[in-house]
Amino acid sequence: AQKVTQAQTEISVVEKEDVTLDCVYETRDTTYYLFWYKQPPSGELVFLIRRNSFDEQNEISGRYSWNFQKSTSSFNFTITASQVVDSAVYFCALSEGYNTDKLIFGTGTRLQVFP
Amino acid sequence: DAMVIQNPRYQVTQFGKPVTLSCSQTLNHNVMYWYQQKSSQAPKLLFHYYDKDFNNEADTPDNFQSRRPNTSFCFLDIRSPGLGDAAMYLCATSIRDWNYNEQFFGPGTRLTVL
């Protein structure tokens, strides 16, 4: 069965600290996709990144970086030098195979960045 | 800008009174989704349309229906809202092609049931 686990319910940091949000997934498929979404207080889910199972390269986008490790079934998200605007709930999600439209979301991690 | 629009942003209805939530998109995506998100929980997929093909999740209550009259619009109908249906309802779109593409979400409609 497919499952996404975000063990950290809530994290609080002070501005400029680095923070890592953990994501562990379970799937039996060899082809799958992983995502991270940000949900600020306004409610809209904002797409951050997509990674397919054949691409284990880590990715950096500005202050954001992602570490994908198939050996540990993890897809962790790091924010460097956090800012107050990073405060949001972050969801990791999984989709299996081609032409499957269902996203399996983790329960989310609420990040609070204090000034 | 191309986007996903949901109206209204806030909706109040009475117990048992039918309500319709609206979603439109300017992205010309062929898949549209409806999610229910209760407080402090992950979004839960209710159903989706691939073009005109309707796909219902097995655990979606019969109380929830959907219509997609054209590519741009999709509606969520709640026939007899109960107190447990109070939630944020999120609409999303994506392109289904040879790849699996990300879903783009609207701002949501927060439903209150009195």
mmCIF file of N, CA and C in Angstrom, chain A:
data_model
loop_
_atom_site.group_PDB
_atom_site.id
_atom_site.type_symbol
_atom_site.label_atom_id
_atom_site.label_comp_id
_atom_site.label_asym_id
_atom_site.label_seq_id
_atom_site.Cartn_x
_atom_site.Cartn_y
_atom_site.Cartn_z
ATOM 1 N N ALA A 1 0.845 -1.193 0.000
ATOM 2 C CA ALA A 1 0.000 0.000 0.000
ATOM 3 C C ALA A 1 0.879 1.242 0.000
ATOM 4 N N GLN A 2 0.314 2.297 -0.586
ATOM 5 C CA GLN A 2 1.081 3.548 -0.639
ATOM 6 C C GLN A 2 0.852 4.332 0.636
ATOM 7 N N LYS A 3 1.908 4.949 1.093
ATOM 8 C CA LYS A 3 1.784 5.722 2.331
ATOM 9 C C LYS A 3 2.882 6.766 2.380
ATOM 10 N N VAL A 4 2.557 7.924 2.929
ATOM 11 C CA VAL A 4 3.554 8.982 3.125
ATOM 12 C C VAL A 4 3.525 9.380 4.594
ATOM 13 N N THR A 5 4.681 9.384 5.218
ATOM 14 C CA THR A 5 4.772 9.712 6.633
ATOM 15 C C THR A 5 5.603 10.972 6.846
ATOM 16 N N GLN A 6 4.991 11.923 7.484
ATOM 17 C CA GLN A 6 5.711 13.122 7.927
ATOM 18 C C GLN A 6 5.640 13.122 9.446
ATOM 19 N N ALA A 7 6.679 12.648 10.055
ATOM 20 C CA ALA A 7 6.655 12.408 11.497
ATOM 21 C C ALA A 7 6.639 13.703 12.303
ATOM 22 N N GLN A 8 7.150 14.770 11.722
ATOM 23 C CA GLN A 8 7.208 16.040 12.447
ATOM 24 C C GLN A 8 5.880 16.766 12.278
ATOM 25 N N THR A 9 5.135 16.888 13.352
ATOM 26 C CA THR A 9 3.847 17.571 13.271
ATOM 27 C C THR A 9 4.045 19.086 13.194
ATOM 28 N N GLU A 10 4.948 19.579 14.017
ATOM 29 C CA GLU A 10 5.170 21.012 14.067
ATOM 30 C C GLU A 10 6.630 21.287 14.401
ATOM 31 N N ILE A 11 7.184 22.286 13.717
ATOM 32 C CA ILE A 11 8.561 22.716 13.973
ATOM 33 C C ILE A 11 8.570 24.225 14.132
ATOM 34 N N SER A 12 9.293 24.682 15.137
ATOM 35 C CA SER A 12 9.459 26.128 15.334
ATOM 36 C C SER A 12 10.938 26.469 15.281
ATOM 37 N N VAL A 13 11.247 27.485 14.520
ATOM 38 C CA VAL A 13 12.636 27.943 14.423
ATOM 39 C C VAL A 13 12.647 29.463 14.475
ATOM 40 N N VAL A 14 13.815 29.977 14.673
ATOM 41 C CA VAL A 14 14.014 31.421 14.634
ATOM 42 C C VAL A 14 14.577 31.762 13.263
ATOM 43 N N GLU A 15 14.205 32.912 12.771
ATOM 44 C CA GLU A 15 14.686 33.362 11.462
ATOM 45 C C GLU A 15 16.182 33.133 11.306
ATOM 46 N N LYS A 16 16.548 32.756 10.085
ATOM 47 C CA LYS A 16 17.917 32.499 9.659
ATOM 48 C C LYS A 16 18.419 31.119 10.047
ATOM 49 N N GLU A 17 17.660 30.381 10.826
ATOM 50 C CA GLU A 17 18.042 29.001 11.097
ATOM 51 C C GLU A 17 17.726 28.151 9.880
ATOM 52 N N ASP A 18 18.490 27.066 9.719
ATOM 53 C CA ASP A 18 18.174 26.071 8.704
ATOM 54 C C ASP A 18 17.218 25.053 9.320
ATOM 55 N N VAL A 19 16.325 24.532 8.492
ATOM 56 C CA VAL A 19 15.367 23.549 9.000
ATOM 57 C C VAL A 19 15.144 22.473 7.940
ATOM 58 N N THR A 20 15.029 21.239 8.387
ATOM 59 C CA THR A 20 14.780 20.108 7.492
ATOM 60 C C THR A 20 13.462 19.451 7.840
ATOM 61 N N LEU A 21 12.627 19.291 6.828
ATOM 62 C CA LEU A 21 11.343 18.618 6.980
ATOM 63 C C LEU A 21 11.480 17.214 6.407
ATOM 64 N N ASP A 22 11.109 16.238 7.222
ATOM 65 C CA ASP A 22 11.309 14.844 6.818
ATOM 66 C C ASP A 22 10.080 14.280 6.102
ATOM 67 N N CYS A 23 10.345 13.401 5.157
ATOM 68 C CA CYS A 23 9.277 12.702 4.450
ATOM 69 C C CYS A 23 9.751 11.286 4.138
ATOM 70 N N VAL A 24 8.980 10.310 4.576
ATOM 71 C CA VAL A 24 9.279 8.902 4.287
ATOM 72 C C VAL A 24 8.075 8.321 3.560
ATOM 73 N N TYR A 25 8.325 7.575 2.511
ATOM 74 C CA TYR A 25 7.214 7.051 1.715
ATOM 75 C C TYR A 25 7.304 5.537 1.602
ATOM 76 N N GLU A 26 6.155 4.937 1.275
ATOM 77 C CA GLU A 26 6.089 3.499 1.027
ATOM 78 C C GLU A 26 5.351 3.279 -0.280
ATOM 79 N N THR A 27 5.923 2.464 -1.118
ATOM 80 C CA THR A 27 5.270 2.098 -2.369
ATOM 81 C C THR A 27 5.858 0.812 -2.891
ATOM 82 N N ARG A 28 5.055 0.061 -3.642
ATOM 83 C CA ARG A 28 5.554 -1.169 -4.252
ATOM 84 C C ARG A 28 5.931 -0.942 -5.714
ATOM 85 N N ASP A 29 5.565 0.189 -6.228
ATOM 86 C CA ASP A 29 5.863 0.477 -7.633
ATOM 87 C C ASP A 29 7.328 0.872 -7.806
ATOM 88 N N THR A 30 7.852 0.586 -8.967
ATOM 89 C CA THR A 30 9.205 1.041 -9.282
ATOM 90 C C THR A 30 9.171 2.413 -9.937
ATOM 91 N N THR A 31 8.008 2.775 -10.463
ATOM 92 C CA THR A 31 7.834 4.104 -11.052
ATOM 93 C C THR A 31 6.861 4.897 -10.191
ATOM 94 N N TYR A 32 7.319 5.994 -9.694
ATOM 95 C CA TYR A 32 6.464 6.825 -8.856
ATOM 96 C C TYR A 32 7.000 8.248 -8.871
ATOM 97 N N TYR A 33 6.181 9.164 -8.339
ATOM 98 C CA TYR A 33 6.543 10.571 -8.307
ATOM 99 C C TYR A 33 6.364 11.099 -6.895
ATOM 100 N N LEU A 34 7.229 11.967 -6.505
ATOM 101 C CA LEU A 34 7.159 12.587 -5.187
ATOM 102 C C LEU A 34 7.041 14.095 -5.345
ATOM 103 N N PHE A 35 6.312 14.704 -4.429
ATOM 104 C CA PHE A 35 6.038 16.138 -4.507
ATOM 105 C C PHE A 35 6.166 16.761 -3.122
ATOM 106 N N TRP A 36 6.434 18.047 -3.147
ATOM 107 C CA TRP A 36 6.275 18.868 -1.949
ATOM 108 C C TRP A 36 5.381 20.047 -2.319
ATOM 109 N N TYR A 37 4.424 20.310 -1.404
ATOM 110 C CA TYR A 37 3.531 21.462 -1.539
ATOM 111 C C TYR A 37 3.614 22.290 -0.264
ATOM 112 N N LYS A 38 3.442 23.586 -0.442
ATOM 113 C CA LYS A 38 3.398 24.523 0.682
ATOM 114 C C LYS A 38 1.979 25.069 0.811
ATOM 115 N N GLN A 39 1.455 25.104 2.029
ATOM 116 C CA GLN A 39 0.123 25.662 2.262
ATOM 117 C C GLN A 39 0.236 26.786 3.277
ATOM 118 N N PRO A 40 0.309 28.028 2.800
ATOM 119 C CA PRO A 40 0.361 29.168 3.720
ATOM 120 C C PRO A 40 -0.997 29.364 4.384
ATOM 121 N N PRO A 41 -1.091 30.270 5.348
ATOM 122 C CA PRO A 41 -2.369 30.494 6.050
ATOM 123 C C PRO A 41 -3.535 30.822 5.104
ATOM 124 N N SER A 42 -3.253 31.367 3.952
ATOM 125 C CA SER A 42 -4.331 31.694 3.003
ATOM 126 C C SER A 42 -5.036 30.444 2.488
ATOM 127 N N GLY A 43 -4.413 29.291 2.579
ATOM 128 C CA GLY A 43 -5.079 28.031 2.251
ATOM 129 C C GLY A 43 -4.706 27.399 0.934
ATOM 130 N N GLU A 44 -4.174 28.165 0.010
ATOM 131 C CA GLU A 44 -3.861 27.607 -1.303
ATOM 132 C C GLU A 44 -2.631 26.712 -1.237
ATOM 133 N N LEU A 45 -2.703 25.539 -1.838
ATOM 134 C CA LEU A 45 -1.555 24.645 -1.913
ATOM 135 C C LEU A 45 -0.663 25.092 -3.067
ATOM 136 N N VAL A 46 0.591 25.354 -2.752
ATOM 137 C CA VAL A 46 1.534 25.847 -3.743
ATOM 138 C C VAL A 46 2.541 24.748 -4.065
ATOM 139 N N PHE A 47 2.632 24.398 -5.331
ATOM 140 C CA PHE A 47 3.554 23.365 -5.780
ATOM 141 C C PHE A 47 4.992 23.857 -5.627
ATOM 142 N N LEU A 48 5.848 22.985 -5.054
ATOM 143 C CA LEU A 48 7.262 23.335 -4.881
ATOM 144 C C LEU A 48 8.161 22.514 -5.785
ATOM 145 N N ILE A 49 7.971 21.190 -5.797
ATOM 146 C CA ILE A 49 8.874 20.353 -6.560
ATOM 147 C C ILE A 49 8.222 19.017 -6.888
ATOM 148 N N ARG A 50 8.613 18.456 -8.015
ATOM 149 C CA ARG A 50 8.256 17.099 -8.404
ATOM 150 C C ARG A 50 9.545 16.343 -8.692
ATOM 151 N N ARG A 51 9.576 15.099 -8.265
ATOM 152 C CA ARG A 51 10.741 14.260 -8.517
ATOM 153 C C ARG A 51 10.236 12.878 -8.909
ATOM 154 N N ASN A 52 10.780 12.307 -9.993
ATOM 155 C CA ASN A 52 10.372 10.945 -10.333
ATOM 156 C C ASN A 52 11.364 9.940 -9.765
ATOM 157 N N SER A 53 10.946 8.697 -9.721
ATOM 158 C CA SER A 53 11.712 7.663 -9.024
ATOM 159 C C SER A 53 13.032 7.322 -9.701
ATOM 160 N N PHE A 54 13.186 7.736 -10.942
ATOM 161 C CA PHE A 54 14.418 7.415 -11.656
ATOM 162 C C PHE A 54 15.467 8.509 -11.530
ATOM 163 N N ASP A 55 15.108 9.565 -10.850
ATOM 164 C CA ASP A 55 16.021 10.702 -10.756
ATOM 165 C C ASP A 55 16.339 10.961 -9.293
ATOM 166 N N GLU A 56 17.476 10.452 -8.834
ATOM 167 C CA GLU A 56 17.832 10.614 -7.436
ATOM 168 C C GLU A 56 18.716 11.816 -7.182
ATOM 169 N N GLN A 57 18.902 12.614 -8.193
ATOM 170 C CA GLN A 57 19.728 13.800 -7.991
ATOM 171 C C GLN A 57 19.064 14.749 -7.018
ATOM 172 N N ASN A 58 19.855 15.301 -6.135
ATOM 173 C CA ASN A 58 19.328 16.312 -5.245
ATOM 174 C C ASN A 58 19.113 17.608 -6.010
ATOM 175 N N GLU A 59 18.233 18.413 -5.496
ATOM 176 C CA GLU A 59 17.910 19.652 -6.200
ATOM 177 C C GLU A 59 17.970 20.830 -5.255
ATOM 178 N N ILE A 60 18.450 21.933 -5.779
ATOM 179 C CA ILE A 60 18.515 23.172 -5.007
ATOM 180 C C ILE A 60 17.817 24.254 -5.806
ATOM 181 N N SER A 61 16.959 24.993 -5.107
ATOM 182 C CA SER A 61 16.287 26.135 -5.733
ATOM 183 C C SER A 61 16.307 27.272 -4.730
ATOM 184 N N GLY A 62 17.240 28.166 -4.891
ATOM 185 C CA GLY A 62 17.374 29.267 -3.942
ATOM 186 C C GLY A 62 17.700 28.753 -2.552
ATOM 187 N N ARG A 63 16.843 29.070 -1.597
ATOM 188 C CA ARG A 63 17.069 28.626 -0.220
ATOM 189 C C ARG A 63 16.523 27.226 0.035
ATOM 190 N N TYR A 64 15.850 26.667 -0.958
ATOM 191 C CA TYR A 64 15.228 25.355 -0.816
ATOM 192 C C TYR A 64 16.130 24.286 -1.428
ATOM 193 N N SER A 65 16.188 23.141 -0.759
ATOM 194 C CA SER A 65 16.881 21.994 -1.333
ATOM 195 C C SER A 65 16.164 20.723 -0.930
ATOM 196 N N TRP A 66 16.292 19.717 -1.787
ATOM 197 C CA TRP A 66 15.609 18.461 -1.556
ATOM 198 C C TRP A 66 16.612 17.327 -1.677
ATOM 199 N N ASN A 67 16.493 16.364 -0.767
ATOM 200 C CA ASN A 67 17.369 15.202 -0.741
ATOM 201 C C ASN A 67 16.523 13.952 -0.918
ATOM 202 N N PHE A 68 16.689 13.299 -2.066
ATOM 203 C CA PHE A 68 15.904 12.107 -2.392
ATOM 204 C C PHE A 68 16.809 10.908 -2.252
ATOM 205 N N GLN A 69 16.451 9.968 -1.367
ATOM 206 C CA GLN A 69 17.256 8.756 -1.189
ATOM 207 C C GLN A 69 16.342 7.541 -1.268
ATOM 208 N N LYS A 70 16.453 6.801 -2.342
ATOM 209 C CA LYS A 70 15.624 5.613 -2.508
ATOM 210 C C LYS A 70 15.995 4.541 -1.492
ATOM 211 N N SER A 71 17.241 4.492 -1.080
ATOM 212 C CA SER A 71 17.680 3.450 -0.149
ATOM 213 C C SER A 71 16.953 3.536 1.181
ATOM 214 N N THR A 72 16.562 4.741 1.555
ATOM 215 C CA THR A 72 15.845 4.927 2.819
ATOM 216 C C THR A 72 14.406 5.387 2.585
ATOM 217 N N SER A 73 13.984 5.397 1.320
ATOM 218 C CA SER A 73 12.619 5.834 0.953
ATOM 219 C C SER A 73 12.300 7.189 1.572
ATOM 220 N N SER A 74 13.226 8.104 1.398
ATOM 221 C CA SER A 74 13.019 9.424 1.991
ATOM 222 C C SER A 74 13.167 10.532 0.950
ATOM 223 N N PHE A 75 12.454 11.596 1.173
ATOM 224 C CA PHE A 75 12.495 12.762 0.271
ATOM 225 C C PHE A 75 12.400 13.994 1.164
ATOM 226 N N ASN A 76 13.518 14.360 1.750
ATOM 227 C CA ASN A 76 13.542 15.428 2.744
ATOM 228 C C ASN A 76 13.754 16.801 2.127
ATOM 229 N N PHE A 77 13.235 17.779 2.806
ATOM 230 C CA PHE A 77 13.183 19.153 2.298
ATOM 231 C C PHE A 77 13.879 20.059 3.306
ATOM 232 N N THR A 78 14.872 20.807 2.850
ATOM 233 C CA THR A 78 15.613 21.707 3.723
ATOM 234 C C THR A 78 15.435 23.153 3.289
ATOM 235 N N ILE A 79 15.126 23.988 4.244
ATOM 236 C CA ILE A 79 15.078 25.430 4.005
ATOM 237 C C ILE A 79 16.287 26.032 4.697
ATOM 238 N N THR A 80 17.099 26.716 3.938
ATOM 239 C CA THR A 80 18.300 27.357 4.479
ATOM 240 C C THR A 80 17.981 28.812 4.810
ATOM 241 N N ALA A 81 18.503 29.270 5.932
ATOM 242 C CA ALA A 81 18.290 30.668 6.346
ATOM 243 C C ALA A 81 16.799 31.004 6.302
ATOM 244 N N SER A 82 16.032 30.323 7.109
ATOM 245 C CA SER A 82 14.569 30.464 7.079
ATOM 246 C C SER A 82 14.138 31.905 7.315
ATOM 247 N N GLN A 83 12.960 32.201 6.745
ATOM 248 C CA GLN A 83 12.374 33.530 6.876
ATOM 249 C C GLN A 83 10.947 33.396 7.391
ATOM 250 N N VAL A 84 10.431 34.482 7.938
ATOM 251 C CA VAL A 84 9.061 34.451 8.476
ATOM 252 C C VAL A 84 8.059 34.025 7.402
ATOM 253 N N VAL A 85 8.310 34.423 6.173
ATOM 254 C CA VAL A 85 7.392 34.075 5.069
ATOM 255 C C VAL A 85 7.385 32.584 4.761
ATOM 256 N N ASP A 86 8.332 31.851 5.319
ATOM 257 C CA ASP A 86 8.334 30.400 5.123
ATOM 258 C C ASP A 86 7.334 29.707 6.040
ATOM 259 N N SER A 87 6.762 30.428 6.972
ATOM 260 C CA SER A 87 5.793 29.840 7.893
ATOM 261 C C SER A 87 4.587 29.326 7.116
ATOM 262 N N ALA A 88 4.321 28.045 7.246
ATOM 263 C CA ALA A 88 3.249 27.400 6.480
ATOM 264 C C ALA A 88 3.178 25.942 6.912
ATOM 265 N N VAL A 89 2.199 25.244 6.351
ATOM 266 C CA VAL A 89 2.171 23.796 6.474
ATOM 267 C C VAL A 89 2.739 23.218 5.183
ATOM 268 N N TYR A 90 3.647 22.290 5.312
ATOM 269 C CA TYR A 90 4.284 21.682 4.152
ATOM 270 C C TYR A 90 3.847 20.221 4.039
ATOM 271 N N PHE A 91 3.388 19.870 2.843
ATOM 272 C CA PHE A 91 2.925 18.510 2.587
ATOM 273 C C PHE A 91 3.846 17.820 1.595
ATOM 274 N N CYS A 92 4.194 16.596 1.933
ATOM 275 C CA CYS A 92 4.877 15.710 1.010
ATOM 276 C C CYS A 92 3.805 14.797 0.410
ATOM 277 N N ALA A 93 3.941 14.440 -0.864
ATOM 278 C CA ALA A 93 2.923 13.614 -1.513
ATOM 279 C C ALA A 93 3.564 12.645 -2.487
ATOM 280 N N LEU A 94 2.839 11.562 -2.749
ATOM 281 C CA LEU A 94 3.318 10.479 -3.600
ATOM 282 C C LEU A 94 2.264 10.143 -4.648
ATOM 283 N N SER A 95 2.706 9.885 -5.871
ATOM 284 C CA SER A 95 1.810 9.339 -6.882
ATOM 285 C C SER A 95 2.529 8.210 -7.578
ATOM 286 N N GLU A 96 1.790 7.158 -7.876
ATOM 287 C CA GLU A 96 2.425 5.982 -8.438
ATOM 288 C C GLU A 96 2.178 5.883 -9.930
ATOM 289 N N GLY A 97 3.204 5.486 -10.657
ATOM 290 C CA GLY A 97 3.042 5.079 -12.035
ATOM 291 C C GLY A 97 2.676 6.187 -12.991
ATOM 292 N N TYR A 98 2.318 5.771 -14.195
ATOM 293 C CA TYR A 98 1.920 6.714 -15.216
ATOM 294 C C TYR A 98 0.406 6.789 -15.262
ATOM 295 N N ASN A 99 -0.073 7.981 -15.571
ATOM 296 C CA ASN A 99 -1.512 8.179 -15.743
ATOM 297 C C ASN A 99 -2.331 7.751 -14.536
ATOM 298 N N THR A 100 -1.761 7.885 -13.371
ATOM 299 C CA THR A 100 -2.573 7.746 -12.165
ATOM 300 C C THR A 100 -2.719 9.143 -11.596
ATOM 301 N N ASP A 101 -3.916 9.478 -11.256
ATOM 302 C CA ASP A 101 -4.187 10.861 -10.882
ATOM 303 C C ASP A 101 -4.281 11.080 -9.389
ATOM 304 N N LYS A 102 -4.039 10.070 -8.614
ATOM 305 C CA LYS A 102 -4.250 10.209 -7.182
ATOM 306 C C LYS A 102 -2.948 10.569 -6.481
ATOM 307 N N LEU A 103 -3.027 11.648 -5.694
ATOM 308 C CA LEU A 103 -1.915 12.041 -4.837
ATOM 309 C C LEU A 103 -2.178 11.522 -3.432
ATOM 310 N N ILE A 104 -1.192 10.828 -2.882
ATOM 311 C CA ILE A 104 -1.270 10.410 -1.486
ATOM 312 C C ILE A 104 -0.468 11.418 -0.676
ATOM 313 N N PHE A 105 -1.166 12.162 0.170
ATOM 314 C CA PHE A 105 -0.504 13.192 0.969
ATOM 315 C C PHE A 105 -0.067 12.648 2.318
ATOM 316 N N GLY A 106 1.043 13.173 2.824
ATOM 317 C CA GLY A 106 1.369 12.999 4.229
ATOM 318 C C GLY A 106 0.494 13.921 5.065
ATOM 319 N N THR A 107 0.632 13.833 6.363
ATOM 320 C CA THR A 107 -0.224 14.606 7.252
ATOM 321 C C THR A 107 0.254 16.044 7.420
ATOM 322 N N GLY A 108 1.392 16.365 6.841
ATOM 323 C CA GLY A 108 1.871 17.741 6.851
ATOM 324 C C GLY A 108 2.713 18.077 8.067
ATOM 325 N N THR A 109 3.599 19.031 7.869
ATOM 326 C CA THR A 109 4.418 19.576 8.955
ATOM 327 C C THR A 109 4.192 21.074 9.008
ATOM 328 N N ARG A 110 3.757 21.550 10.165
ATOM 329 C CA ARG A 110 3.557 22.993 10.326
ATOM 330 C C ARG A 110 4.876 23.613 10.745
ATOM 331 N N LEU A 111 5.358 24.537 9.926
ATOM 332 C CA LEU A 111 6.603 25.245 10.228
ATOM 333 C C LEU A 111 6.275 26.657 10.665
ATOM 334 N N GLN A 112 6.792 27.025 11.831
ATOM 335 C CA GLN A 112 6.638 28.398 12.304
ATOM 336 C C GLN A 112 8.030 29.004 12.414
ATOM 337 N N VAL A 113 8.213 30.113 11.727
ATOM 338 C CA VAL A 113 9.490 30.820 11.770
ATOM 339 C C VAL A 113 9.254 32.128 12.506
ATOM 340 N N PHE A 114 9.953 32.282 13.615
ATOM 341 C CA PHE A 114 9.785 33.474 14.437
ATOM 342 C C PHE A 114 10.889 34.486 14.131
ATOM 343 N N PRO A 115 10.536 35.776 14.178
ATOM 344 C CA PRO A 115 11.550 36.814 13.901
ATOM 345 C C PRO A 115 12.571 36.910 15.017
#
